[in-house]
Amino acid sequence: MDIRRLTDSYAVSPQILPEDVAAIAAAGFTTIVDNRPDGEIPPEVQTEAMRKAVEAAGLAFVVNPVIGGAITMDNVRLQGAALAEAKGPVFAYCASGNRSSIVWALSQAGTRPTDELIGAAARFGYNLEPMRAQIDALSANRG
């Protein structure tokens, strides 16, 4: 497991395992967001297996499957709502952390400067530069 803190309150990671949840809780996270569609992964890490592990650890679990290249505004809204409703830091995972970074940046457009959103992800090798126009457009709509 590789926790990549984009901010003090949001981190991303490649796919986690049920046995990783205790360490995530110990790191202070209160909510885990599953951005991985079940069709991409084996049963032992699909939504219901992960939900059981997360809820057994006393954490909130949010299911927001994001399909690469087909991110929807519903995905963006749900990610933003997960952050807004969390009682503490949020941990999101997908295959590499990239999709979790993208939906975070889009959901936070207008609350932080675009350069900051893109830069936070870039520190971990996620290139959100192609999303700049979309982040700027969302910022303008929220402003």
Tab-separated table of C-alpha atoms in Angstrom, residues 1-113:
chain	number	residue	atom	x	y	z
A	1	MET	CA	0.000	0.000	0.000
A	2	ASP	CA	1.271	3.428	-0.962
A	3	ILE	CA	-0.505	6.403	0.649
A	4	ARG	CA	-0.039	9.495	-1.513
A	5	ARG	CA	-1.240	12.572	0.361
A	6	LEU	CA	-2.380	15.197	-2.127
A	7	THR	CA	-3.462	17.409	0.796
A	8	ASP	CA	-3.718	17.066	4.557
A	9	SER	CA	-7.296	15.858	4.127
A	10	TYR	CA	-7.101	13.748	0.935
A	11	ALA	CA	-4.871	10.903	-0.203
A	12	VAL	CA	-4.917	8.488	-3.111
A	13	SER	CA	-3.470	5.059	-3.674
A	14	PRO	CA	-3.314	2.216	-6.113
A	15	GLN	CA	-5.613	-0.741	-5.337
A	16	ILE	CA	-5.649	-1.731	-1.670
A	17	LEU	CA	-6.408	-5.069	-0.039
A	18	PRO	CA	-8.805	-5.748	2.843
A	19	GLU	CA	-5.825	-6.271	5.144
A	20	ASP	CA	-4.593	-2.724	4.371
A	21	VAL	CA	-7.634	-1.099	5.983
A	22	ALA	CA	-6.296	-1.267	9.554
A	23	ALA	CA	-3.176	0.678	8.519
A	24	ILE	CA	-5.325	3.238	6.699
A	25	ALA	CA	-7.409	3.725	9.845
A	26	ALA	CA	-4.244	3.943	11.957
A	27	ALA	CA	-2.981	6.685	9.601
A	28	GLY	CA	-5.996	8.768	10.639
A	29	PHE	CA	-8.334	8.390	7.679
A	30	THR	CA	-12.054	8.303	8.454
A	31	THR	CA	-13.475	7.630	4.980
A	32	ILE	CA	-12.356	5.337	2.172
A	33	VAL	CA	-13.597	5.981	-1.372
A	34	ASP	CA	-13.575	3.069	-3.810
A	35	ASN	CA	-13.059	4.521	-7.306
A	36	ARG	CA	-12.467	1.100	-8.887
A	37	PRO	CA	-15.196	-0.580	-10.974
A	38	ASP	CA	-15.716	-4.216	-9.985
A	39	GLY	CA	-15.303	-5.356	-13.597
A	40	GLU	CA	-11.578	-4.527	-13.428
A	41	ILE	CA	-10.649	-6.595	-10.400
A	42	PRO	CA	-10.892	-10.048	-8.795
A	43	PRO	CA	-13.662	-10.811	-6.250
A	44	GLU	CA	-11.402	-10.523	-3.190
A	45	VAL	CA	-11.013	-6.754	-3.730
A	46	GLN	CA	-14.396	-5.943	-5.251
A	47	THR	CA	-16.813	-3.516	-3.619
A	48	GLU	CA	-18.555	-5.829	-1.153
A	49	ALA	CA	-15.334	-7.412	0.125
A	50	MET	CA	-13.823	-3.971	0.640
A	51	ARG	CA	-17.011	-2.590	2.215
A	52	LYS	CA	-16.934	-5.348	4.846
A	53	ALA	CA	-13.297	-4.651	5.722
A	54	VAL	CA	-13.747	-0.866	5.822
A	55	GLU	CA	-16.931	-0.923	7.891
A	56	ALA	CA	-15.444	-3.540	10.264
A	57	ALA	CA	-12.645	-1.043	10.930
A	58	GLY	CA	-15.218	1.638	11.784
A	59	LEU	CA	-14.580	3.779	8.721
A	60	ALA	CA	-17.080	5.239	6.278
A	61	PHE	CA	-17.093	3.633	2.827
A	62	VAL	CA	-18.118	5.412	-0.371
A	63	VAL	CA	-18.517	3.613	-3.690
A	64	ASN	CA	-17.802	5.829	-6.703
A	65	PRO	CA	-16.634	3.638	-9.609
A	66	VAL	CA	-14.773	5.767	-12.143
A	67	ILE	CA	-14.209	4.434	-15.640
A	68	GLY	CA	-10.965	5.689	-17.175
A	69	GLY	CA	-11.631	8.082	-20.035
A	70	ALA	CA	-15.311	8.255	-19.120
A	71	ILE	CA	-15.444	10.283	-15.895
A	72	THR	CA	-18.918	11.717	-15.359
A	73	MET	CA	-20.116	14.766	-13.482
A	74	ASP	CA	-21.911	12.322	-11.176
A	75	ASN	CA	-18.472	10.879	-10.317
A	76	VAL	CA	-17.180	14.393	-9.639
A	77	ARG	CA	-20.186	15.347	-7.475
A	78	LEU	CA	-20.023	12.107	-5.478
A	79	GLN	CA	-16.281	12.532	-4.813
A	80	GLY	CA	-16.872	16.121	-3.691
A	81	ALA	CA	-19.733	15.031	-1.438
A	82	ALA	CA	-17.552	12.322	0.132
A	83	LEU	CA	-14.969	14.964	1.024
A	84	ALA	CA	-17.563	17.440	2.275
A	85	GLU	CA	-19.310	14.876	4.479
A	86	ALA	CA	-16.193	13.161	5.847
A	87	LYS	CA	-15.478	13.428	9.561
A	88	GLY	CA	-11.743	13.531	8.844
A	89	PRO	CA	-9.190	12.760	6.131
A	90	VAL	CA	-10.351	10.842	3.043
A	91	PHE	CA	-8.440	8.013	1.367
A	92	ALA	CA	-9.394	7.131	-2.229
A	93	TYR	CA	-8.113	4.312	-4.400
A	94	CYS	CA	-8.326	3.045	-7.964
A	95	ALA	CA	-5.861	1.099	-10.147
A	96	SER	CA	-3.008	3.592	-9.832
A	97	GLY	CA	-4.446	6.592	-7.963
A	98	ASN	CA	-4.790	8.617	-11.170
A	99	ARG	CA	-8.592	8.488	-11.472
A	100	SER	CA	-8.912	9.262	-7.761
A	101	SER	CA	-6.692	12.301	-8.360
A	102	ILE	CA	-8.691	13.466	-11.367
A	103	VAL	CA	-12.126	13.286	-9.714
A	104	TRP	CA	-10.691	15.011	-6.644
A	105	ALA	CA	-9.233	17.867	-8.703
A	106	LEU	CA	-12.470	18.297	-10.656
A	107	SER	CA	-14.537	18.213	-7.452
A	108	GLN	CA	-12.290	20.835	-5.844
A	109	ALA	CA	-12.263	23.205	-8.833
A	110	GLY	CA	-13.104	26.680	-7.619
A	111	THR	CA	-12.088	25.921	-4.026
A	112	ARG	CA	-8.355	25.885	-4.772
A	113	PRO	CA	-6.333	27.393	-7.625
